[in-house]
Amino acid sequence: MKKFINSIDDLVLDSAAGLVMAHEDLLRLHEEPLFIHRRVPKKDRVAVLSGGGSGHEPLHSGYVGFGMLDAACPGLVFTAPTPDQIVAAAQRVDAGRGVVLIVKNYAGDCASFQTAGDMLDMEHLTVLVNDDVAVENSTHTTGRRGVAGTVIVEKMVGAAAEAAADLYECKAVGDHVNANTASMGLAFSSCIVPDTGTPTFEIGPTEMEVGVGIHGEPGRYRRSVMQADDIVALLLEPVLKDLQFPASRQVLLHVNGFGGTPLIELHLLNKLATQRLQAEGFKVVRWLVGNHTTSLEMAGASLTLTALDDELLSLWDAPVTTPSMRW
Amino acid sequence: MKKFINSIDDLVLDSAAGLVMAHEDLLRLHEEPLFIHRRVPKKDRVAVLSGGGSGHEPLHSGYVGFGMLDAACPGLVFTAPTPDQIVAAAQRVDAGRGVVLIVKNYAGDCASFQTAGDMLDMEHLTVLVNDDVAVENSTHTTGRRGVAGTVIVEKMVGAAAEAAADLYECKAVGDHVNANTASMGLAFSSCIVPDTGTPTFEIGPTEMEVGVGIHGEPGRYRRSVMQADDIVALLLEPVLKDLQFPASRQVLLHVNGFGGTPLIELHLLNKLATQRLQAEGFKVVRWLVGNHTTSLEMAGASLTLTALDDELLSLWDAPVTTPSMRW
């Protein structure tokens, strides 16, 4: 296994420490139990907390900061955080207005956040993200998986909280974004989870896994590699079918890389997807292109659309200052 | 070859178009000849221009914007831009105060910028970047190669130009940064150049190429994979030997991924490198961690140090708004 790693036991903590060192103006590390939180706590605002397995960086810890998350709880690689991490983080960031928990729909994450929720002594509500249209149930999930749309939910809920929305309004924003967001991805290669040291799945030299999950779990089917134009059509079709919004609606397009695909290819996908959407009459008005919700070094990408209204557009445009998203 | 690609002929232009679409608030595309430039031109300031082979994204086009580059000229993958690109871009961005050309030290880039320089009818000066301490000469270079330190040169020269430094002062800043910057990297895997469709070099399942270049060109030697702590020591030793600054000096640490290495590993490297430097008495005061100067999807990373003084620190901290660097 060729990775920059000292010991599997220390990887998640040491990596979190390295992130916080690089952004000491924004972030603080809480080691035991592990979470990353804002250096300057919010006052009199709803706190926004997320977490999940490590290996998807920058999700979630790279989005802690002004206008997005107050804290992120990283689990072991592809493993949910423990309830005590979530409880300790919620206690740290609660400013008396309650806490929104943003949870990707995986069985492990749901169980940990549910258990933590039962232990929390402040008001809290959960936003469940399940934007992946690839499969209805999967290896790790009952119902649809939460994937790259999570970043969009976190951005918009974070902006609402910063603008003094109350707990129920923040929850409503999150549910509204999730309902208007759909994603579909594919992979050219598997990642290698450090714990196992071997590829999660085998894939032939000319195959791609369509509908792959962000842990390398199976999608819809395998097929031969296609050219990028055809891939874009293949990914957009189920996303548009799921959202079923009128072509007059403004949309945010998120081209997400899974970690091992370089920017030159992601920008190409963005050009092709934008042009295809425009040709069908959609108004693409905002873009996010890059490796945001990754699967370690997996090669592949997903396309996510969010149907915007005036509220969501203004939440997207609101200022944000985090390690991996700032404007 | 598994890549998101339509045709090799269109890749560079289409990818540049995709970048500009995603950042239409900041960037404009000039198609023929190809360059990317700032949407809002500078007035009465020195213009800063760079360029080089594609495949190193976000370098250079991702750094066009306020406080950094005025234009970037992407060549074909791992191929220098042509002189006509550079001339057209310089003419577009010159605001009457001259143009600084930031050039990575490769034979092809030097030749193209030299030819372009001979054709330019405005004042211009060149900053040559050669921060790579791995090898004195290489496959593509006479003298040391320009690698990840280029981003630091571009940031600081861009800040100086924005602050109304004249052409000679901008050139002096660039030379000063370059003289105080050193880098060393290694690779676990090769990238695949789309044109050839095969790995640039073969490497065994437990080998790493120490001192690798950003086109996958050979470095100093091969050896067996080591744990991250030992890799950090191996990379920092020649960097510190080259810079030979006193331990009391403040330093910027740049952990750069080559494209195929995930953030979880880069942050781990950052933690280990920072702690090692601190243990030797160095004051690490600024950090840049991420995939900035890449080699397509190559797995690997480099460590770069810049010895700071008050001027360089304030140039680093100056506001910047580009696709891939903003604060």
Short mmCIF file of C-alpha atoms in Angstrom, two decimals, chain B residues 155-306:
data_model
loop_
_atom_site.label_atom_id
_atom_site.label_comp_id
_atom_site.label_asym_id
_atom_site.label_seq_id
_atom_site.Cartn_x
_atom_site.Cartn_y
_atom_site.Cartn_z
CA LYS B 155 1.14 35.12 -4.99
CA MET B 156 3.81 37.49 -3.77
CA VAL B 157 4.59 39.18 -7.10
CA GLY B 158 0.85 39.57 -7.67
CA ALA B 159 0.46 41.22 -4.27
CA ALA B 160 3.38 43.57 -4.97
CA ALA B 161 1.89 44.58 -8.32
CA GLU B 162 -1.51 45.18 -6.73
CA ALA B 163 0.18 47.42 -4.17
CA ALA B 164 1.59 49.59 -6.97
CA ALA B 165 5.17 48.30 -7.00
CA ASP B 166 6.86 49.22 -10.27
CA LEU B 167 8.16 46.73 -12.81
CA TYR B 168 11.66 46.52 -11.33
CA GLU B 169 10.31 46.15 -7.81
CA CYS B 170 7.98 43.34 -8.92
CA LYS B 171 10.87 41.55 -10.59
CA ALA B 172 12.98 41.99 -7.45
CA VAL B 173 10.20 40.52 -5.29
CA GLY B 174 9.94 37.50 -7.57
CA ASP B 175 13.69 36.89 -7.57
CA HIS B 176 13.81 37.34 -3.80
CA VAL B 177 10.99 34.82 -3.23
CA ASN B 178 12.60 32.34 -5.59
CA ALA B 179 15.97 32.65 -3.87
CA ASN B 180 14.32 31.96 -0.52
CA THR B 181 12.19 29.04 -1.67
CA ALA B 182 13.13 25.39 -2.05
CA SER B 183 11.11 22.26 -2.82
CA MET B 184 11.54 18.50 -2.91
CA GLY B 185 8.97 15.87 -3.83
CA LEU B 186 8.41 12.20 -4.39
CA ALA B 187 5.95 10.05 -6.31
CA PHE B 188 4.25 6.74 -5.64
CA SER B 189 2.78 6.43 -9.13
CA SER B 190 3.12 7.86 -12.60
CA CYS B 191 0.54 9.95 -14.36
CA ILE B 192 -0.79 9.08 -17.82
CA VAL B 193 -0.42 11.82 -20.41
CA PRO B 194 -3.58 11.72 -22.59
CA ASP B 195 -1.54 11.95 -25.79
CA THR B 196 0.33 8.72 -25.09
CA GLY B 197 -2.27 6.88 -23.02
CA THR B 198 0.37 4.98 -21.05
CA PRO B 199 2.19 5.73 -17.78
CA THR B 200 5.15 8.08 -18.19
CA PHE B 201 7.28 5.76 -16.06
CA GLU B 202 7.02 2.31 -14.55
CA ILE B 203 7.34 1.94 -10.81
CA GLY B 204 7.13 -1.17 -8.66
CA PRO B 205 4.36 -1.80 -6.14
CA THR B 206 6.59 -0.92 -3.16
CA GLU B 207 8.83 1.72 -4.76
CA MET B 208 8.82 5.49 -4.67
CA GLU B 209 10.65 7.96 -6.93
CA VAL B 210 12.47 10.45 -4.73
CA GLY B 211 12.99 13.88 -6.26
CA VAL B 212 10.46 13.29 -9.02
CA GLY B 213 9.63 16.17 -11.37
CA ILE B 214 6.14 17.47 -12.03
CA HIS B 215 6.02 15.76 -15.42
CA GLY B 216 6.94 12.42 -13.92
CA GLU B 217 10.55 12.90 -14.99
CA PRO B 218 13.17 11.07 -12.92
CA GLY B 219 14.45 12.40 -9.64
CA ARG B 220 17.39 11.31 -7.52
CA TYR B 221 16.74 7.64 -6.87
CA ARG B 222 14.23 4.91 -6.22
CA ARG B 223 13.72 3.34 -2.87
CA SER B 224 11.18 1.30 -0.92
CA VAL B 225 8.18 3.07 0.50
CA MET B 226 8.81 4.47 3.97
CA GLN B 227 6.47 5.64 6.64
CA ALA B 228 5.38 9.25 6.49
CA ASP B 229 7.64 10.47 9.30
CA ASP B 230 10.70 9.20 7.47
CA ILE B 231 9.50 10.62 4.17
CA VAL B 232 9.12 14.04 5.74
CA ALA B 233 12.69 13.86 7.07
CA LEU B 234 13.93 12.71 3.67
CA LEU B 235 12.27 15.64 1.87
CA LEU B 236 13.05 18.36 4.39
CA GLU B 237 16.75 17.58 4.69
CA PRO B 238 17.80 18.77 1.20
CA VAL B 239 15.36 21.69 1.35
CA LEU B 240 16.85 23.00 4.59
CA LYS B 241 20.37 22.33 3.34
CA ASP B 242 19.64 24.40 0.25
CA LEU B 243 18.07 27.36 2.02
CA GLN B 244 20.56 27.46 4.89
CA PHE B 245 18.62 30.04 6.82
CA PRO B 246 18.93 30.43 10.57
CA ALA B 247 16.38 28.58 12.66
CA SER B 248 15.14 31.90 13.99
CA ARG B 249 13.73 32.77 10.56
CA GLN B 250 9.96 32.59 10.04
CA VAL B 251 8.92 30.15 7.33
CA LEU B 252 6.00 29.35 5.08
CA LEU B 253 5.42 25.61 4.65
CA HIS B 254 3.70 24.46 1.47
CA VAL B 255 2.59 20.82 1.33
CA ASN B 256 1.71 20.22 -2.30
CA GLY B 257 -0.08 17.16 -3.64
CA PHE B 258 0.65 16.00 -7.19
CA GLY B 259 -3.02 15.31 -7.94
CA GLY B 260 -3.65 11.71 -6.93
CA THR B 261 -2.94 11.99 -3.21
CA PRO B 262 -5.95 12.74 -1.02
CA LEU B 263 -6.18 15.57 1.48
CA ILE B 264 -6.19 13.19 4.45
CA GLU B 265 -2.59 12.30 3.58
CA LEU B 266 -1.52 15.86 2.77
CA HIS B 267 -2.81 17.08 6.13
CA LEU B 268 -0.94 14.27 7.85
CA LEU B 269 2.25 15.35 6.04
CA ASN B 270 1.60 18.91 7.17
CA LYS B 271 1.33 17.87 10.79
CA LEU B 272 4.54 15.83 10.64
CA ALA B 273 6.52 18.46 8.72
CA THR B 274 5.36 21.29 10.96
CA GLN B 275 6.28 19.39 14.10
CA ARG B 276 9.66 18.39 12.72
CA LEU B 277 10.48 21.97 11.77
CA GLN B 278 9.31 23.26 15.14
CA ALA B 279 11.45 20.65 16.90
CA GLU B 280 14.47 22.05 15.02
CA GLY B 281 13.59 25.55 16.18
CA PHE B 282 12.02 26.94 13.02
CA LYS B 283 9.00 29.18 13.32
CA VAL B 284 6.38 27.94 10.88
CA VAL B 285 3.97 30.85 10.65
CA ARG B 286 2.09 30.26 7.39
CA TRP B 287 0.83 27.14 5.63
CA LEU B 288 -0.51 26.14 2.24
CA VAL B 289 -1.74 22.54 1.98
CA GLY B 290 -3.42 21.02 -1.04
CA ASN B 291 -3.12 19.98 -4.66
CA HIS B 292 -1.72 23.17 -6.18
CA THR B 293 1.05 22.23 -8.62
CA THR B 294 -0.04 18.86 -9.90
CA SER B 295 1.11 16.30 -12.38
CA LEU B 296 -2.30 15.15 -13.61
CA GLU B 297 -3.30 12.22 -11.36
CA MET B 298 0.19 11.33 -10.10
CA ALA B 299 0.20 10.13 -6.47
CA GLY B 300 2.84 11.89 -4.45
CA ALA B 301 3.64 15.17 -2.77
CA SER B 302 6.30 17.78 -2.30
CA LEU B 303 7.36 19.98 0.58
CA THR B 304 8.29 23.60 -0.08
CA LEU B 305 9.72 26.11 2.36
CA THR B 306 9.93 29.84 1.88
#
